[in-house]
mmCIF file of C-alpha atoms in Angstrom:
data_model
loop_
_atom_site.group_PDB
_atom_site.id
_atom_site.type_symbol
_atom_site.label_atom_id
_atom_site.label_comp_id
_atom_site.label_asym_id
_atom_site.label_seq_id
_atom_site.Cartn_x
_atom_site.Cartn_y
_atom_site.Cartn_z
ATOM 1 C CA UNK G 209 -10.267 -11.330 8.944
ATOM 2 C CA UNK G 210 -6.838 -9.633 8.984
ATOM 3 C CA UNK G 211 -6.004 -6.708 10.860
ATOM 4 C CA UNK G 212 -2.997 -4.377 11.159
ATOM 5 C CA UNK G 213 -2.413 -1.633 14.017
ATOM 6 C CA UNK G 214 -0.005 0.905 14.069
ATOM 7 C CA UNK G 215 -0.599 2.841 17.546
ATOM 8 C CA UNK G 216 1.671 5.157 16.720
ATOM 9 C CA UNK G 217 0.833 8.383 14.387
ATOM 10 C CA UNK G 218 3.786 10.339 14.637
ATOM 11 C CA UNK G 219 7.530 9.366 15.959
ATOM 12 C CA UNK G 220 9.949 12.206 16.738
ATOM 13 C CA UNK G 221 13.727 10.648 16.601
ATOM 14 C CA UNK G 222 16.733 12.673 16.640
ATOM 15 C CA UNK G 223 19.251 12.261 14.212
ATOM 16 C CA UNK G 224 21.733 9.286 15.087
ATOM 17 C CA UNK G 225 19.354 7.951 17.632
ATOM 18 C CA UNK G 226 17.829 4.548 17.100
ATOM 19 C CA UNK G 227 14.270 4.266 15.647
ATOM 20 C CA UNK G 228 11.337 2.070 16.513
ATOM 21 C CA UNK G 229 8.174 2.225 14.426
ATOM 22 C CA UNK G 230 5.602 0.032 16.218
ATOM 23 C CA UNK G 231 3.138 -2.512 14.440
ATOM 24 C CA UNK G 232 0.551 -5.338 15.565
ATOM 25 C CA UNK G 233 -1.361 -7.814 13.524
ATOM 26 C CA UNK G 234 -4.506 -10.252 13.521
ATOM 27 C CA UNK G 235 -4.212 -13.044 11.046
ATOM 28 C CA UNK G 236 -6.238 -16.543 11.219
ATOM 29 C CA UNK G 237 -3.277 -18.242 9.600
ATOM 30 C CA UNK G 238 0.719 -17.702 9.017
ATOM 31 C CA UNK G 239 1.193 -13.764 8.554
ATOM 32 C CA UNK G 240 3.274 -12.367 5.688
ATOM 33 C CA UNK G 241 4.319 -9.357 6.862
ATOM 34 C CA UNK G 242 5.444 -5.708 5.479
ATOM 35 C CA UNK G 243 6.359 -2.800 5.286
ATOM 36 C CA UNK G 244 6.125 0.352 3.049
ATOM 37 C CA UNK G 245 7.921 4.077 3.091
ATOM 38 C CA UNK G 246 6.151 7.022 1.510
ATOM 39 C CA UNK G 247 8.036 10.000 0.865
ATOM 40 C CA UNK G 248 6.465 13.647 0.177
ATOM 41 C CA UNK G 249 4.651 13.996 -3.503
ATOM 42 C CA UNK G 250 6.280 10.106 -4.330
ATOM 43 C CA UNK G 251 4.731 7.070 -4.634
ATOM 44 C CA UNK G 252 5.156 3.734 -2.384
ATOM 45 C CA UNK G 253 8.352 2.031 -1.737
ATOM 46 C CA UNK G 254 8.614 -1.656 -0.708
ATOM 47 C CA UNK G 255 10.949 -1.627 2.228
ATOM 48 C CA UNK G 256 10.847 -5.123 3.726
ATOM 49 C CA UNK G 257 9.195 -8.482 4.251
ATOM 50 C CA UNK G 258 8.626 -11.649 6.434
ATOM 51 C CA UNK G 259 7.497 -14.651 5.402
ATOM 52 C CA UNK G 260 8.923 -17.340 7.238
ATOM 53 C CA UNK G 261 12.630 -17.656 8.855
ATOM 54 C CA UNK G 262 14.598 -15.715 10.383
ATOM 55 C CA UNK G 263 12.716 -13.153 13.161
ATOM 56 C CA UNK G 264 14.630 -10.704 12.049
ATOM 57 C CA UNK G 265 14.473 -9.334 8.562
ATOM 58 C CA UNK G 266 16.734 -6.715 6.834
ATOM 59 C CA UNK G 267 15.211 -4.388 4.248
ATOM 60 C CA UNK G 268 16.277 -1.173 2.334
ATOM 61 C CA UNK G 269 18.286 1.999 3.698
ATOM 62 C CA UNK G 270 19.513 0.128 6.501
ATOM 63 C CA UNK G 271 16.277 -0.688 8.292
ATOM 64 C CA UNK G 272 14.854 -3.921 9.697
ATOM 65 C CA UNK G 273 12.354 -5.650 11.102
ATOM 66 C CA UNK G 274 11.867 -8.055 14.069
ATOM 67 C CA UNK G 275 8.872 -10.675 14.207
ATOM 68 C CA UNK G 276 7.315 -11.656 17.253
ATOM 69 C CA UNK G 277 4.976 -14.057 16.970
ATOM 70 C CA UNK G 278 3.697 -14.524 20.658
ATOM 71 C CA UNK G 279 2.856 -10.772 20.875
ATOM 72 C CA UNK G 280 2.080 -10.432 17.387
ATOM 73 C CA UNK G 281 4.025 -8.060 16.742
ATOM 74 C CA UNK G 282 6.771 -6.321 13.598
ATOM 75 C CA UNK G 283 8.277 -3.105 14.745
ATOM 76 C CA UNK G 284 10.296 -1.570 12.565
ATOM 77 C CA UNK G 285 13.318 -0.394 13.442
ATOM 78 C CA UNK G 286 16.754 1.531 12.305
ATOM 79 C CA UNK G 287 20.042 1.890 14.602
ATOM 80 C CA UNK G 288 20.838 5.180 13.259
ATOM 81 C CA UNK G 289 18.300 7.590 11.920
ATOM 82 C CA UNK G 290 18.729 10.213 9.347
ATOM 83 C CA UNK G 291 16.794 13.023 8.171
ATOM 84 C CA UNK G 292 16.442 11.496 5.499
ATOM 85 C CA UNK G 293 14.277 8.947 6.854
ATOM 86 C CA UNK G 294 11.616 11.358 7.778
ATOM 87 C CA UNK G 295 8.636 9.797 5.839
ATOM 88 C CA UNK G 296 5.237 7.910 6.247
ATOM 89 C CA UNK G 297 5.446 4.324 7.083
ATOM 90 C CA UNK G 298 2.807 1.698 6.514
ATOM 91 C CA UNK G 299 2.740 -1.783 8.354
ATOM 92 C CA UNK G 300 0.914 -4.397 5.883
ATOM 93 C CA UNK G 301 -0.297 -7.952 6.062
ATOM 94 C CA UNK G 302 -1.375 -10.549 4.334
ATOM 95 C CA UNK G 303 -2.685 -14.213 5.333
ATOM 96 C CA UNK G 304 -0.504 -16.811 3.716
ATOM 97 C CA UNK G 305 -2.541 -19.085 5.063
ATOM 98 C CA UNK G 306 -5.801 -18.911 2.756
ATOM 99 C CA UNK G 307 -3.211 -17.845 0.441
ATOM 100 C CA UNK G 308 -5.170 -15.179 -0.331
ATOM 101 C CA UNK G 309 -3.541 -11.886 -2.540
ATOM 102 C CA UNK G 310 -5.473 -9.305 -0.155
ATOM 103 C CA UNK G 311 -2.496 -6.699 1.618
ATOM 104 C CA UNK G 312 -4.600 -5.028 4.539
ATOM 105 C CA UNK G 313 -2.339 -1.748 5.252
ATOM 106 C CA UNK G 314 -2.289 -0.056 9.061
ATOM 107 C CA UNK G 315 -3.276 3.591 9.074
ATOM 108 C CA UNK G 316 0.499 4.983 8.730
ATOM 109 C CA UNK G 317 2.720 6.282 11.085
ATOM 110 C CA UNK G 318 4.395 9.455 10.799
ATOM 111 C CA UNK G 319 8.382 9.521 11.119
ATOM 112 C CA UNK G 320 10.358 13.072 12.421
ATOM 113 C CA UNK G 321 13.855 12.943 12.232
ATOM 114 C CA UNK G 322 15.488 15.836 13.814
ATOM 115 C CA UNK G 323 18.896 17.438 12.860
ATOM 116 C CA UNK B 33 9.736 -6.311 -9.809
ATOM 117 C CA UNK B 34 7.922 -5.200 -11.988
ATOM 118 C CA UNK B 35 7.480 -1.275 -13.425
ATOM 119 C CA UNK B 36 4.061 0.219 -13.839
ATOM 120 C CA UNK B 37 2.995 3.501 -15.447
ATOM 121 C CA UNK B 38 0.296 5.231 -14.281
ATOM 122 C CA UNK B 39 -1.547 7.670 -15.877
ATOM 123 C CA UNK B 40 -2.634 10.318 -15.380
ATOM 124 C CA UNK B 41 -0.304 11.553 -12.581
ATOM 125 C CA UNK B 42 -3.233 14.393 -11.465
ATOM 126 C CA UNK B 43 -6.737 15.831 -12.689
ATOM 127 C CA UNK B 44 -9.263 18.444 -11.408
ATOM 128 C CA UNK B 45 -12.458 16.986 -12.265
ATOM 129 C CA UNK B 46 -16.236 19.123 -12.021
ATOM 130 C CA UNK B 47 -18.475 17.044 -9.636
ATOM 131 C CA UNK B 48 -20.772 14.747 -11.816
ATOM 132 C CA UNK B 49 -18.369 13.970 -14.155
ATOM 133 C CA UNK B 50 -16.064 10.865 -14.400
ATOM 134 C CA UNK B 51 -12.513 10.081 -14.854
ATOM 135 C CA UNK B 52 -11.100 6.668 -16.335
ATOM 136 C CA UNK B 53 -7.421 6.078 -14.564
ATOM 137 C CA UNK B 54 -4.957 4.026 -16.863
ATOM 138 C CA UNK B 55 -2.155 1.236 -15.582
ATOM 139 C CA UNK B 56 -0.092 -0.535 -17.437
ATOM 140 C CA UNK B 57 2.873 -3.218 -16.182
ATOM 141 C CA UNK B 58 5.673 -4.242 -18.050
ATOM 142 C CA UNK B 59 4.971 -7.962 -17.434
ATOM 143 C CA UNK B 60 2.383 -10.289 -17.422
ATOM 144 C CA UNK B 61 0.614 -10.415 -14.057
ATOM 145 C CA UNK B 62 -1.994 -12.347 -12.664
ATOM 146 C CA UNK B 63 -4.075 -10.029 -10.458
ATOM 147 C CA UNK B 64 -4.109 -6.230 -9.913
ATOM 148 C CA UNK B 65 -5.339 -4.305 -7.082
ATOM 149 C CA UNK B 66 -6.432 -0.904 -6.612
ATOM 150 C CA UNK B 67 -6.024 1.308 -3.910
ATOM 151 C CA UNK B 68 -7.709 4.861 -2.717
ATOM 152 C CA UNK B 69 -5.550 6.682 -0.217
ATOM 153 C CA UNK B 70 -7.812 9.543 1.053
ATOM 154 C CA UNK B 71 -5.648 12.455 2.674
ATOM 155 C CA UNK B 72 -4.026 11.823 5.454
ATOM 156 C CA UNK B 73 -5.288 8.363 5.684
ATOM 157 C CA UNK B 74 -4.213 4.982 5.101
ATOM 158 C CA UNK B 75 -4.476 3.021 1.817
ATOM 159 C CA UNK B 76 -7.954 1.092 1.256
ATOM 160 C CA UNK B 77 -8.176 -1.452 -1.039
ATOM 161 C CA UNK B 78 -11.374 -1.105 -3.970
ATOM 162 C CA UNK B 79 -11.030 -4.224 -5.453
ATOM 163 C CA UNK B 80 -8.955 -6.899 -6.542
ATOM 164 C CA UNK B 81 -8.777 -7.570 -10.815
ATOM 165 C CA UNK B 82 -8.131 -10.335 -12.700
ATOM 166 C CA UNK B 83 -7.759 -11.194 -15.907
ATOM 167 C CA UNK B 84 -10.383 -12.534 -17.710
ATOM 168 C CA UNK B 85 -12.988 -12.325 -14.657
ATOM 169 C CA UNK B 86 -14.995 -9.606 -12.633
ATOM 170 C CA UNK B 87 -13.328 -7.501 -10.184
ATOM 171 C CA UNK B 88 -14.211 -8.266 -7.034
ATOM 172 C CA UNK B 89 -15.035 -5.633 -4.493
ATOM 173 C CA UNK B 90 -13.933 -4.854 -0.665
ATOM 174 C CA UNK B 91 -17.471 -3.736 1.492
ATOM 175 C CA UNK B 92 -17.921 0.078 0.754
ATOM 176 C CA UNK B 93 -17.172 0.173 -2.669
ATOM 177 C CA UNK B 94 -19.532 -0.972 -5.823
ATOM 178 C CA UNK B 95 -18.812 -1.916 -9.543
ATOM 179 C CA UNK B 96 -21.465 1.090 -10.348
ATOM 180 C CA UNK B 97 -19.375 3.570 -9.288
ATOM 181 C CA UNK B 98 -15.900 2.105 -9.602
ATOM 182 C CA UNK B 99 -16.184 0.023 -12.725
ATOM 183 C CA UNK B 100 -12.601 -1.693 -13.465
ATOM 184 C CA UNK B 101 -11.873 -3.237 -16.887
ATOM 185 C CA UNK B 102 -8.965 -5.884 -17.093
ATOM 186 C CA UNK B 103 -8.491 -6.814 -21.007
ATOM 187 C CA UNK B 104 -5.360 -8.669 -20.582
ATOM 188 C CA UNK B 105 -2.401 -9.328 -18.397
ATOM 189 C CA UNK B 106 -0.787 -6.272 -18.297
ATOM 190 C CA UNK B 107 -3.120 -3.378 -18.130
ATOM 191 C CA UNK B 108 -6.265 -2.166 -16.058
ATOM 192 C CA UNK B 109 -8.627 1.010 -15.713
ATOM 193 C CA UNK B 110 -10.217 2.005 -12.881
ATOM 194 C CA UNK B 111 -13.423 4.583 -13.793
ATOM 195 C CA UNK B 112 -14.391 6.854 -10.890
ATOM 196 C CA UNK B 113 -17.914 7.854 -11.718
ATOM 197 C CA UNK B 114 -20.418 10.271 -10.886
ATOM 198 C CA UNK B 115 -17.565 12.223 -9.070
ATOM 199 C CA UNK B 116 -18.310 14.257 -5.656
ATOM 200 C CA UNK B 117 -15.704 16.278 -3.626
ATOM 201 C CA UNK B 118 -15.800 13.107 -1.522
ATOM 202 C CA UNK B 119 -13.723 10.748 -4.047
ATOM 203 C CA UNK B 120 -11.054 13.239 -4.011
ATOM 204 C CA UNK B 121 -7.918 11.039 -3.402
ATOM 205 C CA UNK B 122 -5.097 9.321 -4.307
ATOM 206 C CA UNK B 123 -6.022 6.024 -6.847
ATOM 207 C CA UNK B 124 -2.857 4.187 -6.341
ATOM 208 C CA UNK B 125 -2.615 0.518 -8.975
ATOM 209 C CA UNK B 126 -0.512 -2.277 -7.428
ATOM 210 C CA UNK B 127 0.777 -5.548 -8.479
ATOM 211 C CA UNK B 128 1.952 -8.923 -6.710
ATOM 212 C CA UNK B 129 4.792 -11.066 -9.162
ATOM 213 C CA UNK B 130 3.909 -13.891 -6.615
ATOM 214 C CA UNK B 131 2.608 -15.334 -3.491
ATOM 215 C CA UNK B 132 4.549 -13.393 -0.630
ATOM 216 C CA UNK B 133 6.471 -11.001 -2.178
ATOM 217 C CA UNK B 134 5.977 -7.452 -1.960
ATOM 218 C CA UNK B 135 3.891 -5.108 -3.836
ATOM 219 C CA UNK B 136 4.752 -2.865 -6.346
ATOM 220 C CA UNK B 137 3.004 0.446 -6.900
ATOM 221 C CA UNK B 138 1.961 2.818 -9.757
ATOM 222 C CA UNK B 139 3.032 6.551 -8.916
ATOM 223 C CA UNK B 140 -1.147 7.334 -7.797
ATOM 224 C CA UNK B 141 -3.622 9.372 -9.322
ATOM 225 C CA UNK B 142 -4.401 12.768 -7.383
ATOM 226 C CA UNK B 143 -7.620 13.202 -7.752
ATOM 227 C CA UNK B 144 -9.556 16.547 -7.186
ATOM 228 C CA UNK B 145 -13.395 16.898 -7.353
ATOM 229 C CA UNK B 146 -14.289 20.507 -6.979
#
């Protein structure tokens, strides 16, 4: 069964700093990976994938994501942070290999970006 | 990607009651999925719907309580029934254009059971 930890529940950043959001996964096949923003009172926002490729994928607002596969591992990360960024970020994964639909999301983790 | 509406954005509901929560996508799409986000918590899928077929459900959750209709491609309901202060929550919809692409997500349903 798939799996997806986020040990993280909160990250405090300062404003222009660089910003890692941390994320581990169990999948019995090839992982398709994601992740998700949630602002305050909105809805989910598709920020970025991997699928196969390049390690390292680019999303929205200037963030990306690296893939590790021997530690199992897609941090999320941003060079500079802005306030703006302060959200709620979800890790998700699916198993391409079963091709199975199913997204299993991590529990969220919490993103402070001070002025 | 595709644009979903759902509706309706909030409700206060008396326990014992139930409440029928519309989606509708502006394209054809194979299989729907619905979420619950409980507060503060991460998003748990209910069940997977497709067209033409039962929903099937993840382990906690039961047709009984969350019946799902699917009449054609581009629209589902989700029925919470018998409503406690417990199923107070967000009821996201979500749909997948395709094998490995990203999902897209109706605005939620807030949910409160008083």
């Amino acid at each position: 069964a798939q799996s997806v930890a986020q040990p993280e529940d909160q990250v405090n950043v300062a404003e222009g700093n660089p910003l890692t959001v941390k994320c581990t996964y169990s999948v019995s096949g090839n992982p398709y990976l994601f992740w998700y923003v949630q602002y305050p009172n909105r809805g989910l926002q598709f920020l970025l994938k991997y699928i196969t490729g390049d390690n390292l994928v680019k999303g929205s607002y200037g963030f990306e994501a690296e893939f590790n596969k021997s530690q199992t591992s897609f941090h999320l990360k941003k060079p500079s942070a802005l306030v703006s960024d302060s959200a709620l970020y979800f890790c998700a994964v699916r198993d391409g290999h079963t091709g199975g639909f199913k997204t299993i999301f991590g529990a969220g983790t919490r993103l402070f970006v001070k002025a | 990607s595709a644009v979903i509406s759902q509706k309706p954005s909030r409700d206060i509901c008396q326990r014992g009651t139930s409440l029928t929560i519309q989606c509708q996508v502006d394209s054809q799409v194979t299989m729907m999925f619905w979420y619950r986000q409980q507060p503060g918590q991460s998003l748990t899928l209910i069940a997977t719907a497709n067209q033409g077929s039962e929903a099937t459900y993840e382990s906690g959750f039961v047709i009984d309580k969350f019946p799902i209709s699917r009449p054609n491609l581009t629209f589902s309901t989700l029925t919470v029934s018998n409503m406690s202060p417990e199923d107070s929550s967000i009821y996201l919809c979500s749909v997948d254009k395709g094998q490995g692409y990203g999902y897209t997500f109706g605005s939620g349903t807030r949910l409160t059971v008083v």
